[in-house]
mmCIF file of C-alpha atoms in Angstrom:
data_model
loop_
_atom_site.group_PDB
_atom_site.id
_atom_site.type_symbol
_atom_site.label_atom_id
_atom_site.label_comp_id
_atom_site.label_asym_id
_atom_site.label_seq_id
_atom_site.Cartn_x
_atom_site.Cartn_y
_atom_site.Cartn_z
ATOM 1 C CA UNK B 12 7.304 33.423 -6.010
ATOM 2 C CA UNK B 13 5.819 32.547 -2.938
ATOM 3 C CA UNK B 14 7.707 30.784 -0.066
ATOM 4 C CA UNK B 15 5.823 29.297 2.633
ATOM 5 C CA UNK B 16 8.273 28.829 6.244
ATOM 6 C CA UNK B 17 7.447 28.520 9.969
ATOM 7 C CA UNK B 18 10.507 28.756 12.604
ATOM 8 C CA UNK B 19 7.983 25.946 14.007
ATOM 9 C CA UNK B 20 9.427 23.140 12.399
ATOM 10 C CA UNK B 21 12.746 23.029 14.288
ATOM 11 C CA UNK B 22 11.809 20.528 16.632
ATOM 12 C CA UNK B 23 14.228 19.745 19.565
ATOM 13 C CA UNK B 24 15.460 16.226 18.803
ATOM 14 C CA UNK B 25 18.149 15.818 21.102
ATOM 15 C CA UNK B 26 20.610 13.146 18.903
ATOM 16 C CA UNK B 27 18.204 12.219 16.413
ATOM 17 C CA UNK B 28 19.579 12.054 12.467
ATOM 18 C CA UNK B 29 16.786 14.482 11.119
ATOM 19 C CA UNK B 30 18.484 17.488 11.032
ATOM 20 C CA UNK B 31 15.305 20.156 11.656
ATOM 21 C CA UNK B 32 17.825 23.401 12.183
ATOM 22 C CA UNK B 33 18.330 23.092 8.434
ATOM 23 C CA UNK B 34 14.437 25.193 8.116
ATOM 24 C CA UNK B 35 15.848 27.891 9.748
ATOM 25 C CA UNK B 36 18.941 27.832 7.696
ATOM 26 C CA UNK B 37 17.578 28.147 5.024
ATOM 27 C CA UNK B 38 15.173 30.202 5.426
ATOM 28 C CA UNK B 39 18.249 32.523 6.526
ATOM 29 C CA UNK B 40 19.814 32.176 3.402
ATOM 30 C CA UNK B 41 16.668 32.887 1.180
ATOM 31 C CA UNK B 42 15.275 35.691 3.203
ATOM 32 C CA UNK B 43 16.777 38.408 1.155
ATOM 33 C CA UNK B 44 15.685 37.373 -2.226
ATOM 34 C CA UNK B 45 12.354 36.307 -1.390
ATOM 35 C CA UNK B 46 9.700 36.969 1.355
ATOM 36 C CA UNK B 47 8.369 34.242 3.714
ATOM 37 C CA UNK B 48 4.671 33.347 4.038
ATOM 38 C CA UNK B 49 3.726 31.772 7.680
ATOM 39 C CA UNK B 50 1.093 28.594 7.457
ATOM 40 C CA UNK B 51 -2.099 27.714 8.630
ATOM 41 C CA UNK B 52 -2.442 24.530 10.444
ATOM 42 C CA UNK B 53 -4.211 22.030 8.405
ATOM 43 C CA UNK B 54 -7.816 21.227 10.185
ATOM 44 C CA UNK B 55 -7.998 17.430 11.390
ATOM 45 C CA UNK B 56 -10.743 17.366 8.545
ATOM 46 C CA UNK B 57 -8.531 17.985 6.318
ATOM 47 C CA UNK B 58 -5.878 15.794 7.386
ATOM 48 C CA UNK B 59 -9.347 13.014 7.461
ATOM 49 C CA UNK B 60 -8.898 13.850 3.447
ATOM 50 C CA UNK B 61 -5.586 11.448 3.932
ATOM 51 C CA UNK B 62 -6.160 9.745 6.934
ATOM 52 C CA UNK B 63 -8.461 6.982 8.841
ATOM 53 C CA UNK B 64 -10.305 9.036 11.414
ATOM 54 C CA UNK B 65 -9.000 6.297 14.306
ATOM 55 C CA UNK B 66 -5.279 7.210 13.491
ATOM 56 C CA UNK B 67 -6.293 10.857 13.927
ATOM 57 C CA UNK B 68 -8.077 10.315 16.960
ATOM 58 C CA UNK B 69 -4.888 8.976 18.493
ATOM 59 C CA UNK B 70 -2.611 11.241 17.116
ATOM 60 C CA UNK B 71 -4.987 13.936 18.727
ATOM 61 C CA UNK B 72 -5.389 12.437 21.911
ATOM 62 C CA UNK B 73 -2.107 11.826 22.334
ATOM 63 C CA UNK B 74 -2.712 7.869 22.257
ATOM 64 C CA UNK B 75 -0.160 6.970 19.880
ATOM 65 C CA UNK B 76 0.858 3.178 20.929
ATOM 66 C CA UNK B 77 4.424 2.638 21.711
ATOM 67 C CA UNK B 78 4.397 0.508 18.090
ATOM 68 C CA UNK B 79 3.378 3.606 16.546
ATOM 69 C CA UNK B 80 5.891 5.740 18.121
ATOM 70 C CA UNK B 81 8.326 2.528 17.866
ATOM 71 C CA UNK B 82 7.661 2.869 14.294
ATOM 72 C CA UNK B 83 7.408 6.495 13.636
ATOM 73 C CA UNK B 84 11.260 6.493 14.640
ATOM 74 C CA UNK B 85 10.490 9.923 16.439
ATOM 75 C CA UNK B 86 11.067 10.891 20.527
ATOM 76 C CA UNK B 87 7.232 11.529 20.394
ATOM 77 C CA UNK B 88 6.106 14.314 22.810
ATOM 78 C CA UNK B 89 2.912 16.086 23.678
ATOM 79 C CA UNK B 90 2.477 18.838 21.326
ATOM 80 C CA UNK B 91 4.339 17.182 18.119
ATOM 81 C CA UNK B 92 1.360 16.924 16.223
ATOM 82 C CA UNK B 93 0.282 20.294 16.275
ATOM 83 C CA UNK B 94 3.937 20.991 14.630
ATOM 84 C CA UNK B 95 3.383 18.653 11.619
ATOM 85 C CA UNK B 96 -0.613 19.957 11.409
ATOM 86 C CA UNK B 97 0.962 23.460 10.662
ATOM 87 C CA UNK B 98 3.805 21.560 8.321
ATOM 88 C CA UNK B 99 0.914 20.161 6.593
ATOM 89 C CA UNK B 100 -0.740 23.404 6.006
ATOM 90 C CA UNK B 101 2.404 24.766 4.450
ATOM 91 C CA UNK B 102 2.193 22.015 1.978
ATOM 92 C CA UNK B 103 -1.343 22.999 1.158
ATOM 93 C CA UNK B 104 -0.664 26.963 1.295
ATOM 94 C CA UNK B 105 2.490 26.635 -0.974
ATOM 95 C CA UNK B 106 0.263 24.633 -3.366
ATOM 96 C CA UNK B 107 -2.336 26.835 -3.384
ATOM 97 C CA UNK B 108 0.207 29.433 -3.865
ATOM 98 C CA UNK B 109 1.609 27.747 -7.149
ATOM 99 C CA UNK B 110 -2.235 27.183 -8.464
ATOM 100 C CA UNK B 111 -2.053 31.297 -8.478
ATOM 101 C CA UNK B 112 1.459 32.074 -9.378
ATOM 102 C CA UNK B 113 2.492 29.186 -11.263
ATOM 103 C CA UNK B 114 5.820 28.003 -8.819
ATOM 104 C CA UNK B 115 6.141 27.957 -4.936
ATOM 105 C CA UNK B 116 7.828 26.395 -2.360
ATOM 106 C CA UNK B 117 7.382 24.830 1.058
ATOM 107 C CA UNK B 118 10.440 25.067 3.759
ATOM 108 C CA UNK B 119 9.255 21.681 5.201
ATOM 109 C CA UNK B 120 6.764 19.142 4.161
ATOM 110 C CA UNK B 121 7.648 15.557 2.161
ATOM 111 C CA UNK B 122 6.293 13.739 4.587
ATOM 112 C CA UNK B 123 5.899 10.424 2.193
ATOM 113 C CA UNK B 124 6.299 7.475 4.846
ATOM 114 C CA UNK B 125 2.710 8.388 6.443
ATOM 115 C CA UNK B 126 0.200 5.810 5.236
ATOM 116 C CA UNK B 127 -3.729 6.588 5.894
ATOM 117 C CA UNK B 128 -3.565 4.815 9.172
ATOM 118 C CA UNK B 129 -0.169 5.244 10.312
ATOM 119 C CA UNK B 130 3.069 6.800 10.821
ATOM 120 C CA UNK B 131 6.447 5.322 9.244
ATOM 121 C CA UNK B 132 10.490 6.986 9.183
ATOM 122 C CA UNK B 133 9.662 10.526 10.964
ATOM 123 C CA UNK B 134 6.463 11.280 9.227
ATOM 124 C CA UNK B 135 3.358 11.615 11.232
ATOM 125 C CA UNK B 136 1.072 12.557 8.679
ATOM 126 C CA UNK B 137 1.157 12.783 4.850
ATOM 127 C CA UNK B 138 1.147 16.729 3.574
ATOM 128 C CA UNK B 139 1.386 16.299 0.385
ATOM 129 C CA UNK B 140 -1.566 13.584 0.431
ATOM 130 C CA UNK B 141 -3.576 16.330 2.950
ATOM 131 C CA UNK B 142 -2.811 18.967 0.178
ATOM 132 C CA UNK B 143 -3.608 17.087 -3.045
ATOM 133 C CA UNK B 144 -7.134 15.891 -1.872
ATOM 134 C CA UNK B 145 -7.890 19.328 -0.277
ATOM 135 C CA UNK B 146 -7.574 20.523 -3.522
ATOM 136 C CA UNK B 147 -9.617 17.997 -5.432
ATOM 137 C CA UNK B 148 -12.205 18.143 -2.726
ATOM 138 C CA UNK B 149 -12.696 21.954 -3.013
ATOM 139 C CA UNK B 150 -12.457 21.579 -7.363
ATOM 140 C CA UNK B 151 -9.429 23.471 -7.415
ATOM 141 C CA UNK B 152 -7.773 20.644 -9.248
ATOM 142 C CA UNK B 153 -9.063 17.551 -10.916
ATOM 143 C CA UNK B 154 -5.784 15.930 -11.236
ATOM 144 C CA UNK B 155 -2.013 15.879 -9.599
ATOM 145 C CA UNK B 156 1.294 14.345 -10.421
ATOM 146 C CA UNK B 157 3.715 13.791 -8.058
ATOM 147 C CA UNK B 158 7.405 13.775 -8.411
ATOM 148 C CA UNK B 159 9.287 12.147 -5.169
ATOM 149 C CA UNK B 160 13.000 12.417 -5.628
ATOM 150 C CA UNK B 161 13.983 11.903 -2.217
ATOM 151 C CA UNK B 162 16.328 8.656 -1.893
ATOM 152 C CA UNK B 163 13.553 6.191 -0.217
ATOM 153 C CA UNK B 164 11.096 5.211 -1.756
ATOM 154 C CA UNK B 165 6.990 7.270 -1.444
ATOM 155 C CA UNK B 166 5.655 4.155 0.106
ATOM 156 C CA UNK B 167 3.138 5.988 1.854
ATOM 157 C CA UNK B 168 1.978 8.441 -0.810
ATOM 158 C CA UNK B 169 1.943 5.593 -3.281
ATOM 159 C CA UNK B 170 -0.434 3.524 -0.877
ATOM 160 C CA UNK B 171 -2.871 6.387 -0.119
ATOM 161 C CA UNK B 172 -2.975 6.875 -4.136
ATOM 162 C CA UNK B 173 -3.204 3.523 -5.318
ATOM 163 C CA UNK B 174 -6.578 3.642 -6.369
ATOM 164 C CA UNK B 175 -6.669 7.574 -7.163
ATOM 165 C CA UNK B 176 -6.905 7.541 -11.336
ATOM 166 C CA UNK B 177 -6.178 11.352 -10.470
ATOM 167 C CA UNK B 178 -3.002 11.380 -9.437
ATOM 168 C CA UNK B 179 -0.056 10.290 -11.055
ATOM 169 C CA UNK B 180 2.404 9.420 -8.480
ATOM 170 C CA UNK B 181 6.350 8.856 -9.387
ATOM 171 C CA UNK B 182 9.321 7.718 -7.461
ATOM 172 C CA UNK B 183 12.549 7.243 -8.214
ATOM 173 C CA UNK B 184 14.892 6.411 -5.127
ATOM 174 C CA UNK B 185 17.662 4.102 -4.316
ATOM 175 C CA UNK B 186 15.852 0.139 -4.559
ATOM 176 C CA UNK B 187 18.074 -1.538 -1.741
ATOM 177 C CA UNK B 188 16.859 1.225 0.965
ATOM 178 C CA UNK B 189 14.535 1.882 3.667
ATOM 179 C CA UNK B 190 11.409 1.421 3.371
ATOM 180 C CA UNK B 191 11.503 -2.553 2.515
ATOM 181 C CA UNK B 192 7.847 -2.802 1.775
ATOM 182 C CA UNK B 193 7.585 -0.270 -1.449
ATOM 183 C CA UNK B 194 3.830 -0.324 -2.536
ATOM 184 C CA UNK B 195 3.492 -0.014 -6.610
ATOM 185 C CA UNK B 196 3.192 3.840 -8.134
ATOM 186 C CA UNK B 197 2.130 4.846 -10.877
ATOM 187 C CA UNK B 198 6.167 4.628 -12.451
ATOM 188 C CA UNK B 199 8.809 3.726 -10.006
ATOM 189 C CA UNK B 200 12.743 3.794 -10.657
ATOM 190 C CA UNK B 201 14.702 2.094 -8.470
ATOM 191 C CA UNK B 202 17.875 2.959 -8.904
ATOM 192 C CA UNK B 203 21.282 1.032 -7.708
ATOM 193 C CA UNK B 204 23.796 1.819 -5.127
ATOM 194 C CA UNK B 205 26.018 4.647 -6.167
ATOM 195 C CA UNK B 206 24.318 5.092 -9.267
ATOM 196 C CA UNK B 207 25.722 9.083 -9.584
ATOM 197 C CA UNK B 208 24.969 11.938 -11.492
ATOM 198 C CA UNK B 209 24.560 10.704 -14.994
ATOM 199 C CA UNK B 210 22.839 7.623 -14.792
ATOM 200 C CA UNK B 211 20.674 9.437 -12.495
ATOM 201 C CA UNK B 212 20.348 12.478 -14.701
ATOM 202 C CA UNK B 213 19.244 10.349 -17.711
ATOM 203 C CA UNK B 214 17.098 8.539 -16.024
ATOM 204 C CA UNK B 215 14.973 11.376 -14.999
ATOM 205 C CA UNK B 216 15.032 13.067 -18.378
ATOM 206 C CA UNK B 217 13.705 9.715 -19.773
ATOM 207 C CA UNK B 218 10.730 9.537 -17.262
ATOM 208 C CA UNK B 219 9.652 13.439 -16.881
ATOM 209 C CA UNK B 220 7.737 13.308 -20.491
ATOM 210 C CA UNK B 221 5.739 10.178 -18.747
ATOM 211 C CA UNK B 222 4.614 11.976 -15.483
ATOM 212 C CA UNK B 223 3.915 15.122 -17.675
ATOM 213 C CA UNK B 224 1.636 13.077 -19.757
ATOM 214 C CA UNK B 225 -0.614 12.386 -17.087
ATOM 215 C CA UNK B 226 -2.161 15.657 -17.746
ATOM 216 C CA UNK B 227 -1.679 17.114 -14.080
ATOM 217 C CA UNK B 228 -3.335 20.215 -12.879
ATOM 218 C CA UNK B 229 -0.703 20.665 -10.354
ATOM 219 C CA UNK B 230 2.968 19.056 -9.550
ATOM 220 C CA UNK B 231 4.298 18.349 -6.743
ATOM 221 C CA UNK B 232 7.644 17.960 -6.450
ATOM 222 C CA UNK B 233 9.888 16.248 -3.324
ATOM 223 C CA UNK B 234 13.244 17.786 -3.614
ATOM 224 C CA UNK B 235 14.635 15.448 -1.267
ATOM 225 C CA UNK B 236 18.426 16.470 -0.688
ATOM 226 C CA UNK B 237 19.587 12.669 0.292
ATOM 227 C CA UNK B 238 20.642 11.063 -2.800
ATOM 228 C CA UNK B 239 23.618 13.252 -2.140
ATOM 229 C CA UNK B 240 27.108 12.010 -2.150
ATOM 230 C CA UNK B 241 27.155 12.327 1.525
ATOM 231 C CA UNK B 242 24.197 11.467 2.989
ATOM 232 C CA UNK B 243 23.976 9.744 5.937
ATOM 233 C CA UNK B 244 20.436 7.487 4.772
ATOM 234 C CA UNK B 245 21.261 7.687 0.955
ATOM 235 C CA UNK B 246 23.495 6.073 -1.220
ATOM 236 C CA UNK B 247 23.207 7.412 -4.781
ATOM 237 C CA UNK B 248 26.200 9.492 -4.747
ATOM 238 C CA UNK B 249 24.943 12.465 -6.707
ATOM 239 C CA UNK B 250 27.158 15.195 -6.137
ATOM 240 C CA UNK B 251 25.598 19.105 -5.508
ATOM 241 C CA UNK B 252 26.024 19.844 -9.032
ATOM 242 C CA UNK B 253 23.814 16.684 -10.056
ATOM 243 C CA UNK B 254 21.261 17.901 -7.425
ATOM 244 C CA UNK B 255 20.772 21.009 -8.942
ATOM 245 C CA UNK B 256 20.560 20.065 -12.506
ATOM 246 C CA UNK B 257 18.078 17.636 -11.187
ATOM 247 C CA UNK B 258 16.089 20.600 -9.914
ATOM 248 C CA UNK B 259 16.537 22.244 -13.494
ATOM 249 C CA UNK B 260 14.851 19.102 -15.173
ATOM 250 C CA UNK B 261 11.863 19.075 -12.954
ATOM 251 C CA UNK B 262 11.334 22.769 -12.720
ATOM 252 C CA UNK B 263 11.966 22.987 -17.136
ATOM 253 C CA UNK B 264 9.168 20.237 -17.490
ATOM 254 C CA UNK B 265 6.334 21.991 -15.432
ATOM 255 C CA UNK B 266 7.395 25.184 -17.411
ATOM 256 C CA UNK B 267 7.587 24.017 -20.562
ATOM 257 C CA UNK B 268 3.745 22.019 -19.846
ATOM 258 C CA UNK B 269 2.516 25.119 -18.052
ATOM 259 C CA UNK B 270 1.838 23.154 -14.875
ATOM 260 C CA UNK B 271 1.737 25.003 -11.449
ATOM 261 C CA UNK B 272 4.900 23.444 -9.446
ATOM 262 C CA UNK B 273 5.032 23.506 -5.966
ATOM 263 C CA UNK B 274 8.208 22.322 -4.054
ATOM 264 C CA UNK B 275 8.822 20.519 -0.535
ATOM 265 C CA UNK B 276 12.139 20.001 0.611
ATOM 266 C CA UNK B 277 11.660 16.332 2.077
ATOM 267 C CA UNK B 278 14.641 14.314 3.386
ATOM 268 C CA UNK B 279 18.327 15.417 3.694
ATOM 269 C CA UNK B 280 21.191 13.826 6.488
ATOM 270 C CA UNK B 281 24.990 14.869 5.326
ATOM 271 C CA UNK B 282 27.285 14.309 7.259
ATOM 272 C CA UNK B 283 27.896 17.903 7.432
ATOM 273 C CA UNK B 284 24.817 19.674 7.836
ATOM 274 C CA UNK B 285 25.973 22.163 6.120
ATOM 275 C CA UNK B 286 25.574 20.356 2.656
ATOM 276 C CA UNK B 287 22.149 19.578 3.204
ATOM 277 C CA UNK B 288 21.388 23.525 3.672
ATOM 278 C CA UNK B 289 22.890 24.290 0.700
ATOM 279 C CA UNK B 290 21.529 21.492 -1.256
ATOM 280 C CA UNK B 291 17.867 23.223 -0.384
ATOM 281 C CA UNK B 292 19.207 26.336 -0.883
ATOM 282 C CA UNK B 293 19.849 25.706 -4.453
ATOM 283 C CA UNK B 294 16.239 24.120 -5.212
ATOM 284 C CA UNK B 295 14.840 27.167 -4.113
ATOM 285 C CA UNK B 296 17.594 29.343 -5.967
ATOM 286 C CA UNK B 297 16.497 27.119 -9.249
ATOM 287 C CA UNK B 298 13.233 27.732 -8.796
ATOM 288 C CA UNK B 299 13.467 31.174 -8.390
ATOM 289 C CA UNK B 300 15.653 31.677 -11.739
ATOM 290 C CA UNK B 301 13.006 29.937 -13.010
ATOM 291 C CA UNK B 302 10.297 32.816 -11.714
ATOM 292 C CA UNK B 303 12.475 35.901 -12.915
ATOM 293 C CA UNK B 304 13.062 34.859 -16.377
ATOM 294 C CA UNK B 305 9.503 33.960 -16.774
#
């Protein structure tokens, strides 16, 4: 199985929430089981697959409005862009890695507040939007399904795809969260404060046969580790436990349809960032199960 990583991605955000040390980690913790593929940098053509060409002008000039930046939540710096071009390359290579191999993963990447013509809540640009049309553009997949699972709501994903008969796009998050405005997907579950592991659980069980009916070429799957218990941003109070059997569901549903699965991490904010590390650790530990009994 193919694991796609760049040491890259820890950005230096002095006091910010987003805990980007947690790559690295990790990473650390996978290394010996599993060998780590560096990304290419997405092209600004093919983040143009996703995004308004204005946006990307700015973004590239380094003429993001103080708005923009206001709204991106980020301490934007010259020199951040190129960092989430290469994050949105992983995306694409770890997809293109699952189209061969039939599971990967991306160390980074679930970038699902960017909308085509702006930035929202950390995300600059959209990688899993950049990777999905990349692929349809180039044939390599007709049609998509994507599976967000991190606590907040795929506003931006669901926007870009609103009109995309080709991709299926699912959310299920906690409903009285960030982002307020939550544009319609394909099936959204909003689910209610504290809702834990076996609402949760059942919940997803009931809705996997639905996204897998879509007929996707390709999943991809946000393993967002912030509907934890913990988690600073998230309130569903799944324990670890929950987490991973999560990961089991998603993972036994692409198998048993014979999709390709590819996996971003997405969000994840314990109070101990130690959680959060091994909250990834185990989606990639699941996945790779998954590989060796295959």
């Amino acid at each position: 199985m193919t694991v796609v990583y760049s040491p890259a991605y820890e950005l230096s955000l002095p006091g910010h929430i987003w805990p980007t040390t947690k790559y690295r980690l990790v990473a650390g913790r996978i290394a010996s089981r599993v060998a780590l593929a560096e990304p290419a940098a997405a092209s600004w053509e093919q983040l143009a697959l996703a995004h308004t060409g204005e946006y990307l002008q700015r973004l590239r000039d380094e003429q993001l409005t103080p708005a923009e930046i206001a709204t991106l939540e980020l301490p934007w710096r010259a020199g951040m862009a190129d960092v989430f071009r290469l994050m949105a390359g992983g995306t694409l290579d770890a997809a293109r890695a699952a189209l061969s191999g039939g599971l990967a993963a991306h160390l980074g990447g679930g970038l699902h507040h960017a909308f085509a013509n702006h930035g929202e809540g950390f995300c600059p640009v959209n990688d899993v939007a950049v990777a999905v049309r990349t692929l349809q553009g180039s044939s390599e997949i007709r049609r998509a399904a994507i599976v967000d699972l991190d606590v907040h709501h795929g506003n931006g994903t669901a926007m870009i795809f609103e009109r995309d008969a080709g991709v299926f796009t699912f959310s299920m998050h906690q409903q009285h969260n960030y982002p307020l405005f939550k544009p319609r997907s394909d099936l959204d579950i909003g689910l209610a404060d504290g809702s834990g592991d076996r609402a949760y659980l059942g919940r997803l069980a009931a809705a996997l046969p639905q996204v897998m009916a879509s007929r996707p070429d390709l999943v991809v799957y946000l393993a967002g580790a912030d509907p934890y218990e913990h988690d600073r941003l998230g309130g569903l109070a799944l324990t670890k436990e929950g987490l991973r059997q999560r990961d089991r569901l998603v993972v036994a549903a692409a198998r048993r349809a014979r999709t390709p699965l590819v996996t971003v991490l997405a969000g994840g904010y314990a109070a101990e960032p130690a959680d959060t590390v091994d909250i990834h650790v185990a989606t990639i530990e699941v996945m790779l199960d998954a590989a060796n009994a295959a």
